[in-house]
PDB file of C-alpha atoms in Angstrom:
ATOM      1  CA  GLN A   1     322.800 162.915 135.514  1.00  0.00           C
ATOM      2  CA  SER A   2     322.671 166.580 134.740  1.00  0.00           C
ATOM      3  CA  ALA A   3     324.672 169.324 136.588  1.00  0.00           C
ATOM      4  CA  LEU A   4     321.686 171.440 137.329  1.00  0.00           C
ATOM      5  CA  THR A   5     318.496 170.104 139.252  1.00  0.00           C
ATOM      6  CA  GLN A   6     314.925 170.785 137.930  1.00  0.00           C
ATOM      7  CA  PRO A   7     311.682 169.313 138.731  1.00  0.00           C
ATOM      8  CA  PRO A   8     310.544 166.705 135.956  1.00  0.00           C
ATOM      9  CA  SER A   9     307.331 168.270 135.640  1.00  0.00           C
ATOM     10  CA  ALA A  10     305.226 171.423 136.569  1.00  0.00           C
ATOM     11  CA  SER A  11     301.724 172.310 135.723  1.00  0.00           C
ATOM     12  CA  GLY A  12     299.168 175.075 135.878  1.00  0.00           C
ATOM     13  CA  SER A  13     295.731 176.105 134.573  1.00  0.00           C
ATOM     14  CA  SER A  14     295.290 178.454 131.687  1.00  0.00           C
ATOM     15  CA  GLY A  15     295.743 182.037 133.139  1.00  0.00           C
ATOM     16  CA  GLN A  16     297.626 181.088 136.222  1.00  0.00           C
ATOM     17  CA  SER A  17     301.106 181.444 137.108  1.00  0.00           C
ATOM     18  CA  VAL A  18     303.648 178.798 137.385  1.00  0.00           C
ATOM     19  CA  THR A  19     307.402 178.802 138.720  1.00  0.00           C
ATOM     20  CA  ILE A  20     310.059 176.312 137.749  1.00  0.00           C
ATOM     21  CA  SER A  21     313.146 176.026 139.875  1.00  0.00           C
ATOM     22  CA  CYS A  22     316.757 175.322 138.888  1.00  0.00           C
ATOM     23  CA  THR A  23     319.298 174.292 141.570  1.00  0.00           C
ATOM     24  CA  GLY A  24     322.850 174.276 141.132  1.00  0.00           C
ATOM     25  CA  THR A  25     325.990 174.983 143.117  1.00  0.00           C
ATOM     26  CA  SER A  26     328.478 177.879 144.246  1.00  0.00           C
ATOM     27  CA  SER A  27     330.427 176.645 141.100  1.00  0.00           C
ATOM     28  CA  ASP A  28     327.681 177.593 138.541  1.00  0.00           C
ATOM     29  CA  VAL A  29     324.154 179.289 139.395  1.00  0.00           C
ATOM     30  CA  ALA A  30     325.517 180.859 142.787  1.00  0.00           C
ATOM     31  CA  GLY A  31     328.729 182.099 141.276  1.00  0.00           C
ATOM     32  CA  TYR A  32     327.584 183.985 138.270  1.00  0.00           C
ATOM     33  CA  ASN A  33     324.737 185.898 136.943  1.00  0.00           C
ATOM     34  CA  TYR A  34     324.848 183.927 133.721  1.00  0.00           C
ATOM     35  CA  VAL A  35     321.585 181.692 134.179  1.00  0.00           C
ATOM     36  CA  SER A  36     319.599 181.147 130.878  1.00  0.00           C
ATOM     37  CA  TRP A  37     316.243 179.446 130.261  1.00  0.00           C
ATOM     38  CA  TYR A  38     315.230 177.835 127.056  1.00  0.00           C
ATOM     39  CA  GLN A  39     311.910 176.523 125.895  1.00  0.00           C
ATOM     40  CA  GLN A  40     311.488 173.462 123.670  1.00  0.00           C
ATOM     41  CA  HIS A  41     308.584 172.104 121.924  1.00  0.00           C
ATOM     42  CA  PRO A  42     308.429 168.682 120.623  1.00  0.00           C
ATOM     43  CA  GLY A  43     310.586 168.014 117.751  1.00  0.00           C
ATOM     44  CA  LYS A  44     311.907 171.501 117.786  1.00  0.00           C
ATOM     45  CA  ALA A  45     315.209 173.447 118.726  1.00  0.00           C
ATOM     46  CA  PRO A  46     315.402 175.135 121.917  1.00  0.00           C
ATOM     47  CA  LYS A  47     314.440 178.790 122.215  1.00  0.00           C
ATOM     48  CA  LEU A  48     316.148 181.312 124.426  1.00  0.00           C
ATOM     49  CA  MET A  49     313.602 182.829 126.745  1.00  0.00           C
ATOM     50  CA  ILE A  50     315.645 184.373 129.501  1.00  0.00           C
ATOM     51  CA  TYR A  51     319.374 185.154 129.762  1.00  0.00           C
ATOM     52  CA  GLU A  52     321.528 186.743 132.491  1.00  0.00           C
ATOM     53  CA  VAL A  53     318.948 185.593 135.180  1.00  0.00           C
ATOM     54  CA  SER A  54     316.447 187.968 134.235  1.00  0.00           C
ATOM     55  CA  LYS A  55     316.823 189.416 130.847  1.00  0.00           C
ATOM     56  CA  ARG A  56     314.323 188.703 128.121  1.00  0.00           C
ATOM     57  CA  PRO A  57     315.290 188.554 124.531  1.00  0.00           C
ATOM     58  CA  SER A  58     313.357 190.822 122.053  1.00  0.00           C
ATOM     59  CA  GLY A  59     310.033 189.063 121.065  1.00  0.00           C
ATOM     60  CA  VAL A  60     309.591 186.987 124.294  1.00  0.00           C
ATOM     61  CA  PRO A  61     306.435 187.925 126.061  1.00  0.00           C
ATOM     62  CA  ASP A  62     306.807 189.633 129.374  1.00  0.00           C
ATOM     63  CA  ARG A  63     304.788 186.855 131.004  1.00  0.00           C
ATOM     64  CA  PHE A  64     308.124 185.075 131.247  1.00  0.00           C
ATOM     65  CA  SER A  65     310.449 186.298 134.053  1.00  0.00           C
ATOM     66  CA  GLY A  66     313.496 185.064 135.676  1.00  0.00           C
ATOM     67  CA  SER A  67     315.122 185.364 139.124  1.00  0.00           C
ATOM     68  CA  LYS A  68     317.793 183.984 141.205  1.00  0.00           C
ATOM     69  CA  SER A  69     318.472 183.584 144.899  1.00  0.00           C
ATOM     70  CA  GLY A  70     321.738 181.862 145.984  1.00  0.00           C
ATOM     71  CA  ASN A  71     322.165 178.565 144.376  1.00  0.00           C
ATOM     72  CA  THR A  72     318.606 178.493 142.895  1.00  0.00           C
ATOM     73  CA  ALA A  73     317.279 180.250 139.730  1.00  0.00           C
ATOM     74  CA  SER A  74     313.608 180.351 138.932  1.00  0.00           C
ATOM     75  CA  LEU A  75     311.543 180.981 135.753  1.00  0.00           C
ATOM     76  CA  THR A  76     308.027 182.197 136.252  1.00  0.00           C
ATOM     77  CA  VAL A  77     305.419 182.020 133.561  1.00  0.00           C
ATOM     78  CA  SER A  78     302.415 184.219 134.190  1.00  0.00           C
ATOM     79  CA  GLY A  79     299.137 184.066 132.473  1.00  0.00           C
ATOM     80  CA  LEU A  80     299.592 180.703 131.185  1.00  0.00           C
ATOM     81  CA  GLN A  81     298.605 180.051 127.598  1.00  0.00           C
ATOM     82  CA  ALA A  82     298.331 176.810 125.778  1.00  0.00           C
ATOM     83  CA  GLU A  83     301.233 177.453 123.559  1.00  0.00           C
ATOM     84  CA  ASP A  84     303.417 177.720 126.793  1.00  0.00           C
ATOM     85  CA  GLU A  85     303.245 173.858 127.222  1.00  0.00           C
ATOM     86  CA  ALA A  86     306.671 172.514 126.494  1.00  0.00           C
ATOM     87  CA  ASP A  87     310.000 171.633 127.952  1.00  0.00           C
ATOM     88  CA  TYR A  88     312.104 174.100 129.853  1.00  0.00           C
ATOM     89  CA  TYR A  89     315.600 173.947 130.434  1.00  0.00           C
ATOM     90  CA  CYS A  90     317.841 176.029 132.659  1.00  0.00           C
ATOM     91  CA  SER A  91     321.530 176.607 132.040  1.00  0.00           C
ATOM     92  CA  SER A  92     324.383 178.437 133.741  1.00  0.00           C
ATOM     93  CA  TYR A  93     327.949 179.377 133.128  1.00  0.00           C
ATOM     94  CA  ALA A  94     330.393 177.221 135.261  1.00  0.00           C
ATOM     95  CA  GLY A  95     333.611 178.948 134.937  1.00  0.00           C
ATOM     96  CA  ASN A  96     336.424 178.427 132.613  1.00  0.00           C
ATOM     97  CA  ASP A  97     336.847 174.859 132.909  1.00  0.00           C
ATOM     98  CA  ASN A  98     333.304 173.598 132.723  1.00  0.00           C
ATOM     99  CA  TYR A  99     332.081 176.599 130.908  1.00  0.00           C
ATOM    100  CA  TRP A 100     328.401 175.825 130.484  1.00  0.00           C
ATOM    101  CA  VAL A 101     325.884 173.355 132.216  1.00  0.00           C
ATOM    102  CA  PHE A 102     322.202 172.371 131.819  1.00  0.00           C
ATOM    103  CA  GLY A 103     319.512 171.406 133.926  1.00  0.00           C
ATOM    104  CA  GLY A 104     317.674 168.009 133.083  1.00  0.00           C
ATOM    105  CA  GLY A 105     314.534 169.832 132.030  1.00  0.00           C
ATOM    106  CA  THR A 106     311.109 170.328 133.218  1.00  0.00           C
ATOM    107  CA  LYS A 107     307.843 169.460 131.262  1.00  0.00           C
ATOM    108  CA  LEU A 108     305.354 172.282 131.811  1.00  0.00           C
ATOM    109  CA  THR A 109     301.741 171.134 131.142  1.00  0.00           C
ATOM    110  CA  VAL A 110     298.844 173.654 130.786  1.00  0.00           C
ATOM    111  CA  LEU A 111     295.697 172.296 132.291  1.00  0.00           C
TER     112      LEU A 111
ATOM    113  CA  GLN B   1     318.498 187.145 110.670  1.00  0.00           C
ATOM    114  CA  VAL B   2     321.208 184.476 111.034  1.00  0.00           C
ATOM    115  CA  GLN B   3     320.212 180.922 110.112  1.00  0.00           C
ATOM    116  CA  LEU B   4     322.073 177.911 111.083  1.00  0.00           C
ATOM    117  CA  GLN B   5     321.991 174.371 109.322  1.00  0.00           C
ATOM    118  CA  GLU B   6     323.622 171.263 110.410  1.00  0.00           C
ATOM    119  CA  SER B   7     324.611 168.653 107.874  1.00  0.00           C
ATOM    120  CA  GLY B   8     326.392 165.076 107.978  1.00  0.00           C
ATOM    121  CA  PRO B   9     325.866 161.448 108.188  1.00  0.00           C
ATOM    122  CA  GLY B  10     322.751 160.273 110.161  1.00  0.00           C
ATOM    123  CA  LEU B  11     324.422 157.012 110.821  1.00  0.00           C
ATOM    124  CA  VAL B  12     327.743 156.183 112.320  1.00  0.00           C
ATOM    125  CA  LYS B  13     329.286 152.965 113.190  1.00  0.00           C
ATOM    126  CA  PRO B  14     330.492 152.205 116.776  1.00  0.00           C
ATOM    127  CA  SER B  15     334.256 153.252 117.376  1.00  0.00           C
ATOM    128  CA  GLU B  16     334.257 155.538 114.269  1.00  0.00           C
ATOM    129  CA  THR B  17     334.298 159.338 114.083  1.00  0.00           C
ATOM    130  CA  LEU B  18     331.157 161.466 113.928  1.00  0.00           C
ATOM    131  CA  SER B  19     331.572 164.379 111.620  1.00  0.00           C
ATOM    132  CA  LEU B  20     329.015 167.272 111.271  1.00  0.00           C
ATOM    133  CA  THR B  21     329.201 170.712 109.739  1.00  0.00           C
ATOM    134  CA  CYS B  22     327.116 173.827 110.553  1.00  0.00           C
ATOM    135  CA  THR B  23     326.465 176.346 107.694  1.00  0.00           C
ATOM    136  CA  VAL B  24     325.764 179.754 108.752  1.00  0.00           C
ATOM    137  CA  SER B  25     323.607 182.049 106.442  1.00  0.00           C
ATOM    138  CA  GLY B  26     322.144 185.548 106.829  1.00  0.00           C
ATOM    139  CA  GLY B  27     325.178 186.811 108.634  1.00  0.00           C
ATOM    140  CA  SER B  28     329.037 186.508 108.937  1.00  0.00           C
ATOM    141  CA  ILE B  29     330.725 183.921 111.132  1.00  0.00           C
ATOM    142  CA  SER B  30     333.171 186.608 112.147  1.00  0.00           C
ATOM    143  CA  ASN B  31     333.022 188.151 115.584  1.00  0.00           C
ATOM    144  CA  TYR B  32     330.908 185.571 117.250  1.00  0.00           C
ATOM    145  CA  TYR B  33     331.290 182.246 119.350  1.00  0.00           C
ATOM    146  CA  TRP B  34     329.810 179.155 117.926  1.00  0.00           C
ATOM    147  CA  SER B  35     328.834 175.989 119.806  1.00  0.00           C
ATOM    148  CA  TRP B  36     327.805 172.485 119.377  1.00  0.00           C
ATOM    149  CA  ILE B  37     325.145 171.021 121.897  1.00  0.00           C
ATOM    150  CA  ARG B  38     323.478 167.581 121.839  1.00  0.00           C
ATOM    151  CA  GLN B  39     320.504 165.931 123.273  1.00  0.00           C
ATOM    152  CA  PRO B  40     320.134 162.046 123.446  1.00  0.00           C
ATOM    153  CA  PRO B  41     316.527 160.956 122.599  1.00  0.00           C
ATOM    154  CA  GLY B  42     314.037 161.848 125.540  1.00  0.00           C
ATOM    155  CA  LYS B  43     316.948 163.503 127.529  1.00  0.00           C
ATOM    156  CA  GLY B  44     318.293 166.813 128.344  1.00  0.00           C
ATOM    157  CA  LEU B  45     320.713 169.179 126.725  1.00  0.00           C
ATOM    158  CA  GLU B  46     324.565 168.731 126.870  1.00  0.00           C
ATOM    159  CA  TRP B  47     327.159 171.411 125.976  1.00  0.00           C
ATOM    160  CA  ILE B  48     329.883 169.842 123.650  1.00  0.00           C
ATOM    161  CA  GLY B  49     332.105 172.838 123.034  1.00  0.00           C
ATOM    162  CA  TYR B  50     332.585 176.132 121.351  1.00  0.00           C
ATOM    163  CA  ILE B  51     334.773 177.971 118.914  1.00  0.00           C
ATOM    164  CA  TYR B  52     335.469 181.601 118.262  1.00  0.00           C
ATOM    165  CA  TYR B  53     335.628 182.682 114.579  1.00  0.00           C
ATOM    166  CA  SER B  54     339.443 183.067 115.186  1.00  0.00           C
ATOM    167  CA  GLY B  55     339.933 179.428 115.995  1.00  0.00           C
ATOM    168  CA  SER B  56     340.230 179.405 119.793  1.00  0.00           C
ATOM    169  CA  THR B  57     338.282 176.451 121.335  1.00  0.00           C
ATOM    170  CA  SER B  58     336.690 175.300 124.685  1.00  0.00           C
ATOM    171  CA  TYR B  59     335.249 171.812 125.275  1.00  0.00           C
ATOM    172  CA  ASN B  60     333.361 170.023 127.780  1.00  0.00           C
ATOM    173  CA  PRO B  61     335.789 168.135 129.960  1.00  0.00           C
ATOM    174  CA  SER B  62     333.726 164.939 129.755  1.00  0.00           C
ATOM    175  CA  LEU B  63     334.185 164.740 125.951  1.00  0.00           C
ATOM    176  CA  LYS B  64     337.534 166.815 125.517  1.00  0.00           C
ATOM    177  CA  SER B  65     339.666 163.879 124.616  1.00  0.00           C
ATOM    178  CA  ARG B  66     337.386 163.022 121.689  1.00  0.00           C
ATOM    179  CA  VAL B  67     336.250 166.311 120.537  1.00  0.00           C
ATOM    180  CA  THR B  68     337.593 168.704 117.750  1.00  0.00           C
ATOM    181  CA  ILE B  69     335.723 171.870 116.719  1.00  0.00           C
ATOM    182  CA  SER B  70     336.936 173.775 113.635  1.00  0.00           C
ATOM    183  CA  VAL B  71     335.991 176.789 111.799  1.00  0.00           C
ATOM    184  CA  ASP B  72     336.210 177.719 108.019  1.00  0.00           C
ATOM    185  CA  THR B  73     335.510 181.498 107.757  1.00  0.00           C
ATOM    186  CA  SER B  74     335.774 181.273 103.835  1.00  0.00           C
ATOM    187  CA  LYS B  75     332.721 179.102 103.809  1.00  0.00           C
ATOM    188  CA  ASN B  76     331.006 180.621 106.737  1.00  0.00           C
ATOM    189  CA  GLN B  77     331.093 177.050 108.483  1.00  0.00           C
ATOM    190  CA  PHE B  78     332.266 175.345 111.484  1.00  0.00           C
ATOM    191  CA  SER B  79     332.456 171.670 112.120  1.00  0.00           C
ATOM    192  CA  LEU B  80     332.363 169.076 114.850  1.00  0.00           C
ATOM    193  CA  LYS B  81     334.265 165.829 114.970  1.00  0.00           C
ATOM    194  CA  LEU B  82     333.756 163.248 117.747  1.00  0.00           C
ATOM    195  CA  SER B  83     335.890 160.100 117.668  1.00  0.00           C
ATOM    196  CA  SER B  84     335.613 156.674 118.984  1.00  0.00           C
ATOM    197  CA  VAL B  85     331.675 156.948 119.158  1.00  0.00           C
ATOM    198  CA  THR B  86     329.421 154.564 121.112  1.00  0.00           C
ATOM    199  CA  ALA B  87     325.571 154.176 121.418  1.00  0.00           C
ATOM    200  CA  ALA B  88     325.912 156.916 124.179  1.00  0.00           C
ATOM    201  CA  ASP B  89     326.730 159.428 121.690  1.00  0.00           C
ATOM    202  CA  THR B  90     323.368 158.829 119.747  1.00  0.00           C
ATOM    203  CA  ALA B  91     321.658 162.317 119.915  1.00  0.00           C
ATOM    204  CA  VAL B  92     320.201 165.071 118.099  1.00  0.00           C
ATOM    205  CA  TYR B  93     323.149 167.383 117.684  1.00  0.00           C
ATOM    206  CA  TYR B  94     322.466 171.309 117.487  1.00  0.00           C
ATOM    207  CA  CYS B  95     324.663 174.031 116.171  1.00  0.00           C
ATOM    208  CA  ALA B  96     324.153 177.485 117.831  1.00  0.00           C
ATOM    209  CA  ARG B  97     325.557 180.938 117.989  1.00  0.00           C
ATOM    210  CA  LEU B  98     326.519 182.214 121.042  1.00  0.00           C
ATOM    211  CA  SER B  99     324.792 185.792 121.951  1.00  0.00           C
ATOM    212  CA  GLY B 100     326.735 185.992 125.392  1.00  0.00           C
ATOM    213  CA  VAL B 101     328.383 184.160 128.132  1.00  0.00           C
ATOM    214  CA  ALA B 102     326.878 180.672 128.062  1.00  0.00           C
ATOM    215  CA  VAL B 103     323.607 181.669 126.008  1.00  0.00           C
ATOM    216  CA  ALA B 104     322.648 180.536 122.591  1.00  0.00           C
ATOM    217  CA  GLY B 105     320.366 183.029 120.993  1.00  0.00           C
ATOM    218  CA  SER B 106     320.336 181.280 117.452  1.00  0.00           C
ATOM    219  CA  TRP B 107     320.008 177.473 116.954  1.00  0.00           C
ATOM    220  CA  GLY B 108     319.910 175.152 113.965  1.00  0.00           C
ATOM    221  CA  GLN B 109     317.117 172.890 113.653  1.00  0.00           C
ATOM    222  CA  GLY B 110     319.192 169.983 114.849  1.00  0.00           C
ATOM    223  CA  THR B 111     320.250 166.666 113.246  1.00  0.00           C
ATOM    224  CA  LEU B 112     319.866 163.143 114.571  1.00  0.00           C
ATOM    225  CA  VAL B 113     322.790 160.961 114.654  1.00  0.00           C
ATOM    226  CA  THR B 114     322.463 157.396 115.466  1.00  0.00           C
ATOM    227  CA  VAL B 115     325.461 155.235 116.399  1.00  0.00           C
ATOM    228  CA  SER B 116     324.837 151.539 115.497  1.00  0.00           C
ATOM    229  CA  SER B 117     326.447 148.877 113.418  1.00  0.00           C
TER     230      SER B 117
END
């Protein structure tokens, strides 16, 4: 059982927007602004898409955005494209003892 | 651009020790934190631990009693040892470079380790 809770699946039509949630606790998501999101295509390594809640690494399209409210973080993908179909994982810093926890992943389908 | 490559046995017997090495190329291992993360088949990601180039470490509390991560700066490598493995340790093991607090900006391609007799 993962420390952070994500919906198993999400979907949207090409060109539309979809938001994936990630729920934690006061010990991780709510306690720190160190939430990250990773995209993983089948058989590939995860790719960093968002860090520190809402920052995008160089090269990540601005269609990807992140936010946080209380103990829930969100990843929004706007203008869905076929190549966005993948698994998405959230993660959060969880303090010195647990350090780093992940969500169970959300499979995004582009209809 | 830094590249990471995992290497080690793909099959380990139950109760034995899993050993993997991550070789870093295209950049120095110095001044960064390096981490191991695993993913059981069809499941989510799990942080195993990290090491700073100077040798300081932090481990996932659920694995701490069985994990050792070490670094060899002369070879630009860091390594993972996981003892007393069971079938539950079967997973793709990734090495990664931390680019901030609990964030991995660069990943290896991953290596599947199966625990079976």
